[in-house]
Amino acid sequence: MINALRGMKDLTFEESERFVHIVKTAIEISKKYGYNYIETPILEETKLFKRSVGESSDIVGKEMYQFMDKGDHDVCMRPEGTAGVVRSFVQAKLDRRQNEQFKFYYYGPMFRYERPQKGRLREFHQFGCESFGEASVYEDFSIISMIGDIFKALGIGYDLEINSLGCSECMPPYRKELISFLTECQDELCEDCNRRIETNPIRVLDCKNETCQTLLKNSPKLINKLCNTCDEDFKKLTSLLDTAKINYKIDTHLVRGLDYYSKTAFEFVSNNIGSQSAIAGGGRYDKLVEFLDGKPTPAVGFALGIERIMELVVMPKVEREGYYLGAMDKEAIDTLFPLASTKRATHKVTLEYLPKKLKAHLKNADRANARYCAVIGEDEFKTSTIWVKDLVTKEEQTISQDDFATI
């Protein structure tokens, strides 16, 4: 028997209903904030992610599904969504329209070669939004508010954590100070942290090793060394959150896992999904368009992990809907098709192809969660009528087939 690959799973029945509900809810809310749909390819050139996500990141260093295609191109299956959207933004020359704002939402599969665990698969799905052309911290606040609205609509509780990663003015001196601190204690740091001291020391702050975290408690904090612009923006963000009564925690070790972030960084976390507590995250990435050969363009975005929140979603009560159509005699089955075709213009219709007794049809209608069970028996076939039962009110009636088409 051929099974799905490890870390890749099918979505069926109740899980697929949850998936669709999450995506539909997120789309509906993002549209209210002015976002439009964008679709980018699953396969991209590997250098796209090396230049954007960063060669020092775990994604590029360990997790990408990378290979040479038949045209000898170095390609990989997308491990995250932002880089592809930015590539599309630059390729479409939208970066040249400097006085305009562009907002995109996307959803779809991402791929990372890592150890599968609860809520963390090798093929997983994300919903994300990217906003280009707005440098104001008000946009950071708006995108955080939108995520909160999505989780509220899905019935998911969360804690919000925020930080500032500074800019090209305040980050370099802080980086130098952090390297000095890390070098002094590098013998006690883990292997990954020692590697990152040379490649991307900021990522050391995000290490999950308990010994490293203990050592890092005394590390210098960027939040205390921001330039005036970054400091004012961060204070404005906290003020906006306070005014909106959105609870948050400032986490000075929150750096996110990707190299392209600057200024605002945030994560929505849950204590209900095990050790991997992040259910959504994002921030500002004002330099990424430029990194990918576009004109300097401010940008901010986020992504949420659909599998991460699947079990947390409060599903709405499913109301009975539509019609179940059946016949009790073989001769009457052909009569059902034009009736079903007419009804499908406005309603969901489940059509049974085999003749059955009334009790069996009612049972099938119940399984289909239909509102109405409509059956043509021997007498109804002779008189061109149809028996209809409302499975909510329990009312029954026999009406002409012409009238049935119009109710």
Coordinates of C-alpha atoms in Angstrom, one line a residue:
M1 CA 0.0 0.0 0.0
I2 CA 1.3 3.5 -0.9
N3 CA 1.0 5.9 2.0
A4 CA 1.5 9.7 2.1
L5 CA 5.1 10.8 2.7
R6 CA 6.2 11.4 6.3
G7 CA 5.2 14.9 7.5
M8 CA 2.6 15.3 4.7
K9 CA -1.0 14.4 5.3
D10 CA -4.4 14.5 3.7
L11 CA -7.1 16.9 4.7
T12 CA -10.5 15.3 4.8
F13 CA -13.9 15.4 6.5
E14 CA -13.9 17.4 9.7
E15 CA -10.3 18.7 9.2
S16 CA -11.0 19.9 5.7
E17 CA -14.1 21.7 7.0
R18 CA -12.0 23.4 9.6
F19 CA -9.4 24.3 7.0
V20 CA -12.0 25.9 4.7
H21 CA -13.6 27.8 7.6
I22 CA -10.2 29.3 8.7
V23 CA -9.3 30.4 5.1
K24 CA -12.8 31.8 4.4
T25 CA -12.8 33.7 7.7
A26 CA -9.3 35.1 7.2
I27 CA -10.1 36.1 3.6
E28 CA -13.3 37.9 4.6
I29 CA -11.6 39.9 7.3
S30 CA -8.5 40.8 5.3
K31 CA -10.7 42.1 2.5
K32 CA -12.4 44.4 5.0
Y33 CA -8.9 45.8 5.6
G34 CA -8.4 46.4 1.8
Y35 CA -6.3 43.3 0.9
N36 CA -6.5 41.6 -2.5
Y37 CA -5.6 38.0 -3.4
I38 CA -2.3 37.1 -4.9
E39 CA -1.1 33.6 -6.0
T40 CA 2.6 32.9 -6.4
P41 CA 4.3 29.7 -7.6
I42 CA 5.2 26.8 -5.2
L43 CA 8.6 26.5 -7.1
E44 CA 11.0 29.4 -7.0
E45 CA 14.7 29.9 -7.6
T46 CA 16.7 28.9 -4.5
K47 CA 18.6 32.2 -4.5
L48 CA 15.3 34.1 -3.8
F49 CA 15.2 32.6 -0.3
K50 CA 18.9 32.8 0.3
R51 CA 18.8 36.5 -0.4
S52 CA 15.6 37.2 1.5
V53 CA 15.2 34.7 4.3
G54 CA 19.0 34.7 4.8
E55 CA 21.6 32.0 4.5
S56 CA 22.2 32.0 8.2
S57 CA 18.6 31.0 8.9
D58 CA 17.6 27.4 9.8
I59 CA 15.2 27.5 6.8
V60 CA 17.9 28.0 4.3
G61 CA 20.6 26.1 6.2
K62 CA 18.6 23.0 7.0
E63 CA 15.0 22.9 5.9
M64 CA 14.5 23.7 2.2
Y65 CA 13.4 21.1 -0.3
Q66 CA 16.0 22.1 -2.8
F67 CA 17.0 20.4 -6.1
M68 CA 18.2 20.9 -9.7
D69 CA 15.4 20.8 -12.2
K70 CA 15.7 19.3 -15.7
G71 CA 16.9 22.7 -17.0
D72 CA 19.7 22.7 -14.5
H73 CA 18.1 25.5 -12.5
D74 CA 18.7 25.5 -8.7
V75 CA 15.1 25.6 -7.4
C76 CA 13.2 24.8 -4.2
M77 CA 9.7 24.4 -3.0
R78 CA 8.7 27.6 -1.1
P79 CA 9.4 27.4 2.6
E80 CA 7.5 30.6 3.4
G81 CA 5.3 33.1 1.5
T82 CA 6.7 36.6 1.9
A83 CA 9.7 36.3 -0.4
G84 CA 7.6 35.1 -3.3
V85 CA 5.1 37.9 -2.9
V86 CA 8.0 40.5 -2.8
R87 CA 9.5 38.9 -5.9
S88 CA 6.2 39.2 -7.7
F89 CA 5.8 42.8 -6.5
V90 CA 9.2 43.7 -8.0
Q91 CA 8.7 41.7 -11.2
A92 CA 5.5 43.5 -11.8
K93 CA 7.3 46.8 -11.3
L94 CA 4.9 47.9 -8.6
D95 CA 7.9 49.2 -6.6
R96 CA 8.2 52.0 -9.2
R97 CA 4.8 53.3 -8.3
Q98 CA 6.1 55.0 -5.1
N99 CA 3.0 57.0 -4.1
E100 CA 0.7 54.0 -4.1
Q101 CA -0.1 51.3 -1.5
F102 CA -0.5 47.7 -2.4
K103 CA -2.1 45.1 -0.1
F104 CA -2.1 41.3 -0.8
Y105 CA -3.3 38.2 1.0
Y106 CA -2.4 34.7 0.1
Y107 CA -2.8 31.1 1.3
G108 CA -1.4 27.8 0.4
P109 CA 1.1 25.1 1.0
M110 CA 4.7 25.7 2.2
F111 CA 7.4 23.1 2.6
R112 CA 10.2 22.6 5.1
Y113 CA 12.2 19.4 5.8
E114 CA 12.0 19.2 9.6
R115 CA 11.0 16.7 12.2
P116 CA 7.2 16.3 12.0
Q117 CA 5.3 17.0 15.3
K118 CA 1.9 18.2 16.4
G119 CA 0.9 21.2 14.3
R120 CA 4.2 21.2 12.5
L121 CA 4.4 19.3 9.2
R122 CA 6.8 19.1 6.2
E123 CA 4.0 20.3 4.0
F124 CA 2.0 22.8 5.9
H125 CA -0.4 25.7 5.0
Q126 CA -0.2 29.4 5.8
F127 CA -2.5 32.4 5.4
G128 CA -0.6 35.7 5.1
C129 CA -0.9 39.3 4.2
E130 CA 1.7 41.7 2.9
S131 CA 1.3 45.5 2.8
F132 CA 3.6 47.6 0.6
G133 CA 4.2 51.4 0.4
E134 CA 3.2 52.5 3.9
A135 CA 6.0 53.4 6.3
S136 CA 3.8 54.6 9.2
V137 CA 3.6 52.6 12.4
Y138 CA -0.1 52.9 12.1
E139 CA 0.0 50.2 9.4
D140 CA 1.9 47.9 11.9
F141 CA -0.9 48.5 14.4
S142 CA -3.6 47.9 11.7
I143 CA -2.1 44.5 10.7
I144 CA -1.9 43.4 14.4
S145 CA -5.5 44.5 14.8
M146 CA -6.5 42.5 11.7
I147 CA -4.9 39.3 13.1
G148 CA -6.7 39.9 16.4
D149 CA -10.0 40.2 14.5
I150 CA -9.3 36.9 12.6
F151 CA -8.6 35.0 15.8
K152 CA -11.6 36.6 17.5
A153 CA -13.8 35.4 14.7
L154 CA -12.3 31.9 14.9
G155 CA -12.8 31.8 18.7
I156 CA -9.1 31.5 19.4
G157 CA -7.5 33.0 22.5
Y158 CA -3.9 34.3 22.3
D159 CA -1.1 36.3 23.9
L160 CA 0.6 39.0 21.8
E161 CA 4.3 39.5 22.1
I162 CA 6.1 42.5 20.5
N163 CA 9.6 43.8 20.1
S164 CA 11.6 46.3 17.9
L165 CA 14.5 45.1 15.8
G166 CA 15.7 48.6 15.1
C167 CA 17.0 49.9 11.7
S168 CA 20.2 50.4 9.8
E169 CA 21.1 53.2 12.2
C170 CA 20.7 51.6 15.6
M171 CA 21.2 47.9 14.7
P172 CA 24.9 47.9 13.7
P173 CA 26.2 49.4 17.0
Y174 CA 24.0 47.0 19.0
R175 CA 25.1 44.1 16.9
K176 CA 28.7 44.9 17.7
E177 CA 27.9 45.1 21.4
L178 CA 26.0 41.8 21.4
I179 CA 28.9 40.0 19.6
S180 CA 31.2 41.2 22.3
F181 CA 28.9 39.9 25.0
L182 CA 28.4 36.5 23.2
T183 CA 32.1 36.1 22.6
E184 CA 32.8 36.3 26.4
C185 CA 30.5 33.4 27.1
Q186 CA 30.7 31.4 23.9
D187 CA 32.2 28.4 25.6
E188 CA 29.0 27.9 27.5
L189 CA 26.7 28.5 24.5
C190 CA 25.3 25.7 22.3
E191 CA 26.8 24.7 18.9
D192 CA 24.0 26.6 17.0
C193 CA 24.6 29.8 19.0
N194 CA 28.4 29.6 18.3
R195 CA 27.7 29.3 14.6
R196 CA 25.3 32.2 14.7
I197 CA 27.8 34.5 16.4
E198 CA 29.6 34.7 13.1
T199 CA 26.7 34.6 10.7
N200 CA 23.7 36.3 12.5
P201 CA 24.3 37.0 16.2
I202 CA 20.7 38.5 16.7
R203 CA 19.4 34.9 16.1
V204 CA 21.2 33.8 19.3
L205 CA 18.6 35.6 21.3
D206 CA 15.9 33.2 19.9
C207 CA 17.7 30.0 21.0
K208 CA 15.5 27.6 22.8
N209 CA 18.3 25.9 24.8
E210 CA 17.7 26.5 28.5
T211 CA 21.4 27.0 29.3
C212 CA 21.7 29.6 26.6
Q213 CA 18.6 31.4 27.7
T214 CA 19.9 31.7 31.2
L215 CA 23.2 33.2 29.9
L216 CA 21.3 35.6 27.7
K217 CA 19.3 37.2 30.5
N218 CA 22.2 39.6 31.0
S219 CA 22.7 40.3 27.3
P220 CA 22.4 43.9 26.0
K221 CA 18.8 44.8 25.0
L222 CA 18.2 46.5 21.6
I223 CA 15.0 48.0 23.0
N224 CA 17.2 50.2 25.2
K225 CA 19.4 51.3 22.4
L226 CA 17.0 52.3 19.6
C227 CA 17.6 55.4 17.6
N228 CA 15.1 58.3 18.1
T229 CA 12.9 57.3 15.1
C230 CA 12.7 53.6 16.1
D231 CA 12.1 54.5 19.7
E232 CA 9.3 56.9 18.8
D233 CA 7.6 54.3 16.5
F234 CA 7.8 51.6 19.1
K235 CA 6.3 53.9 21.8
K236 CA 3.6 54.9 19.4
L237 CA 2.7 51.3 18.7
T238 CA 2.4 50.5 22.4
S239 CA 0.3 53.6 22.9
L240 CA -2.1 52.5 20.1
L241 CA -2.3 49.0 21.6
D242 CA -3.0 50.5 25.0
T243 CA -5.8 52.7 23.6
A244 CA -7.3 49.8 21.8
K245 CA -7.1 47.7 25.0
I246 CA -5.1 45.0 23.2
N247 CA -3.0 43.2 25.8
Y248 CA 0.6 42.6 24.9
K249 CA 4.0 41.7 26.3
I250 CA 7.3 43.2 25.3
D251 CA 9.7 40.3 24.6
T252 CA 13.3 41.7 24.1
H253 CA 14.4 38.3 22.8
L254 CA 11.7 38.1 20.1
V255 CA 13.7 38.3 16.8
R256 CA 11.6 36.1 14.5
G257 CA 13.3 33.4 12.4
L258 CA 13.9 35.3 9.2
D259 CA 16.7 37.8 8.4
Y260 CA 14.6 40.4 6.6
Y261 CA 12.7 41.9 9.6
S262 CA 13.4 45.4 11.0
K263 CA 11.6 47.7 13.4
T264 CA 8.4 46.1 14.6
A265 CA 8.3 42.3 15.2
F266 CA 5.4 40.4 16.8
E267 CA 4.1 37.0 17.5
F268 CA 0.7 35.7 18.5
V269 CA 1.2 32.7 20.9
S270 CA -1.0 30.0 22.4
N271 CA -0.4 27.8 25.3
N272 CA -2.8 25.1 23.9
I273 CA -0.6 23.6 21.2
G274 CA 2.4 22.3 23.0
S275 CA 6.0 23.7 23.0
Q276 CA 5.6 25.3 19.6
S277 CA 3.4 28.1 20.8
A278 CA 3.5 30.6 17.9
I279 CA 0.3 30.6 15.9
A280 CA 1.0 33.8 13.9
G281 CA 3.9 36.1 13.5
G282 CA 5.3 38.9 11.4
G283 CA 6.6 42.4 11.3
R284 CA 8.1 45.2 9.2
Y285 CA 10.6 44.5 6.5
D286 CA 11.4 47.8 4.9
K287 CA 14.7 46.6 3.2
L288 CA 13.5 43.4 1.6
V289 CA 12.2 44.9 -1.7
E290 CA 15.6 46.6 -2.1
F291 CA 17.4 43.3 -1.3
L292 CA 15.5 41.8 -4.2
D293 CA 16.6 44.5 -6.7
G294 CA 13.5 46.7 -6.3
K295 CA 13.3 50.3 -5.3
P296 CA 13.3 51.0 -1.5
T297 CA 9.7 50.3 -0.4
P298 CA 8.4 50.1 3.2
A299 CA 6.5 46.9 3.9
V300 CA 4.9 45.0 6.7
G301 CA 3.2 41.6 6.9
F302 CA 2.4 38.4 8.7
A303 CA 1.6 34.7 8.3
L304 CA -0.4 32.4 10.4
G305 CA 0.0 28.6 10.5
I306 CA -3.3 26.9 9.6
E307 CA -2.4 23.5 11.0
R308 CA -1.2 25.2 14.2
I309 CA -4.7 26.6 14.9
M310 CA -6.8 23.8 13.4
E311 CA -7.7 22.2 16.8
L312 CA -8.2 25.6 18.5
V313 CA -10.9 26.8 16.1
V314 CA -14.5 27.1 17.5
M315 CA -16.5 25.8 14.6
P316 CA -19.9 27.4 13.9
K317 CA -23.0 25.3 14.3
V318 CA -23.8 23.7 11.0
E319 CA -27.4 24.4 10.1
R320 CA -29.3 22.0 7.9
E321 CA -29.4 23.2 4.3
G322 CA -30.7 22.3 0.9
Y323 CA -32.6 19.4 -0.5
Y324 CA -32.3 15.6 -0.6
L325 CA -34.1 14.1 -3.6
G326 CA -34.9 10.4 -4.0
A327 CA -37.4 8.0 -5.6
M328 CA -39.0 4.8 -4.4
D329 CA -39.3 3.2 -7.8
K330 CA -36.8 2.8 -10.6
E331 CA -39.1 4.4 -13.2
A332 CA -39.2 7.7 -11.2
I333 CA -35.5 8.2 -11.0
D334 CA -35.1 10.0 -14.3
T335 CA -37.8 12.5 -13.1
L336 CA -35.5 13.7 -10.3
F337 CA -32.8 15.1 -12.6
P338 CA -34.6 18.1 -14.0
L339 CA -35.9 18.9 -10.5
A340 CA -32.4 18.7 -9.1
S341 CA -31.0 20.9 -11.9
T342 CA -33.6 23.6 -11.2
K343 CA -33.1 23.5 -7.4
R344 CA -29.3 23.7 -7.8
A345 CA -29.6 27.2 -9.1
T346 CA -30.3 28.4 -5.6
H347 CA -29.8 25.5 -3.2
K348 CA -27.5 22.6 -2.4
V349 CA -29.0 19.3 -3.7
T350 CA -28.1 15.7 -2.8
L351 CA -29.5 13.3 -5.3
E352 CA -29.9 9.5 -4.7
Y353 CA -29.6 7.4 -7.8
L354 CA -31.1 4.1 -6.4
P355 CA -34.7 3.5 -5.5
K356 CA -35.2 3.1 -1.8
K357 CA -38.0 2.9 0.8
L358 CA -39.1 6.1 2.5
K359 CA -37.4 5.3 5.8
A360 CA -34.0 4.8 4.0
H361 CA -34.4 8.1 2.1
L362 CA -35.1 9.9 5.4
K363 CA -32.0 8.4 6.9
N364 CA -29.9 9.4 4.0
A365 CA -31.3 13.0 4.1
D366 CA -30.4 13.2 7.7
R367 CA -26.8 12.0 6.9
A368 CA -26.6 14.7 4.2
N369 CA -27.7 17.3 6.8
A370 CA -30.4 18.4 4.3
R371 CA -33.2 20.7 5.4
Y372 CA -35.8 19.1 3.1
C373 CA -36.3 15.5 2.1
A374 CA -38.2 15.2 -1.2
V375 CA -39.3 11.8 -2.5
I376 CA -41.3 10.6 -5.5
G377 CA -43.2 7.4 -4.8
E378 CA -45.5 5.3 -7.0
D379 CA -48.5 7.6 -6.5
E380 CA -46.4 10.8 -6.9
F381 CA -45.0 9.5 -10.1
K382 CA -48.4 8.8 -11.5
T383 CA -49.7 12.3 -10.5
S384 CA -46.5 14.3 -11.3
T385 CA -46.3 15.3 -7.6
I386 CA -43.6 15.1 -5.0
W387 CA -43.7 14.5 -1.2
V388 CA -41.6 17.0 0.8
K389 CA -40.7 17.0 4.5
D390 CA -39.1 19.8 6.3
L391 CA -36.7 18.0 8.6
V392 CA -36.5 21.0 11.0
T393 CA -40.2 21.8 11.5
K394 CA -41.3 18.2 10.7
E395 CA -44.0 19.6 8.3
E396 CA -45.0 17.4 5.4
Q397 CA -46.8 18.2 2.1
T398 CA -47.4 16.8 -1.3
I399 CA -47.2 19.3 -4.1
S400 CA -46.9 19.3 -7.9
Q401 CA -43.5 19.0 -9.4
D402 CA -44.0 22.4 -11.1
D403 CA -44.7 24.1 -7.7
F404 CA -41.7 22.2 -6.2
A405 CA -39.4 23.9 -8.7
T406 CA -40.5 27.3 -7.6
I407 CA -40.6 27.0 -3.8

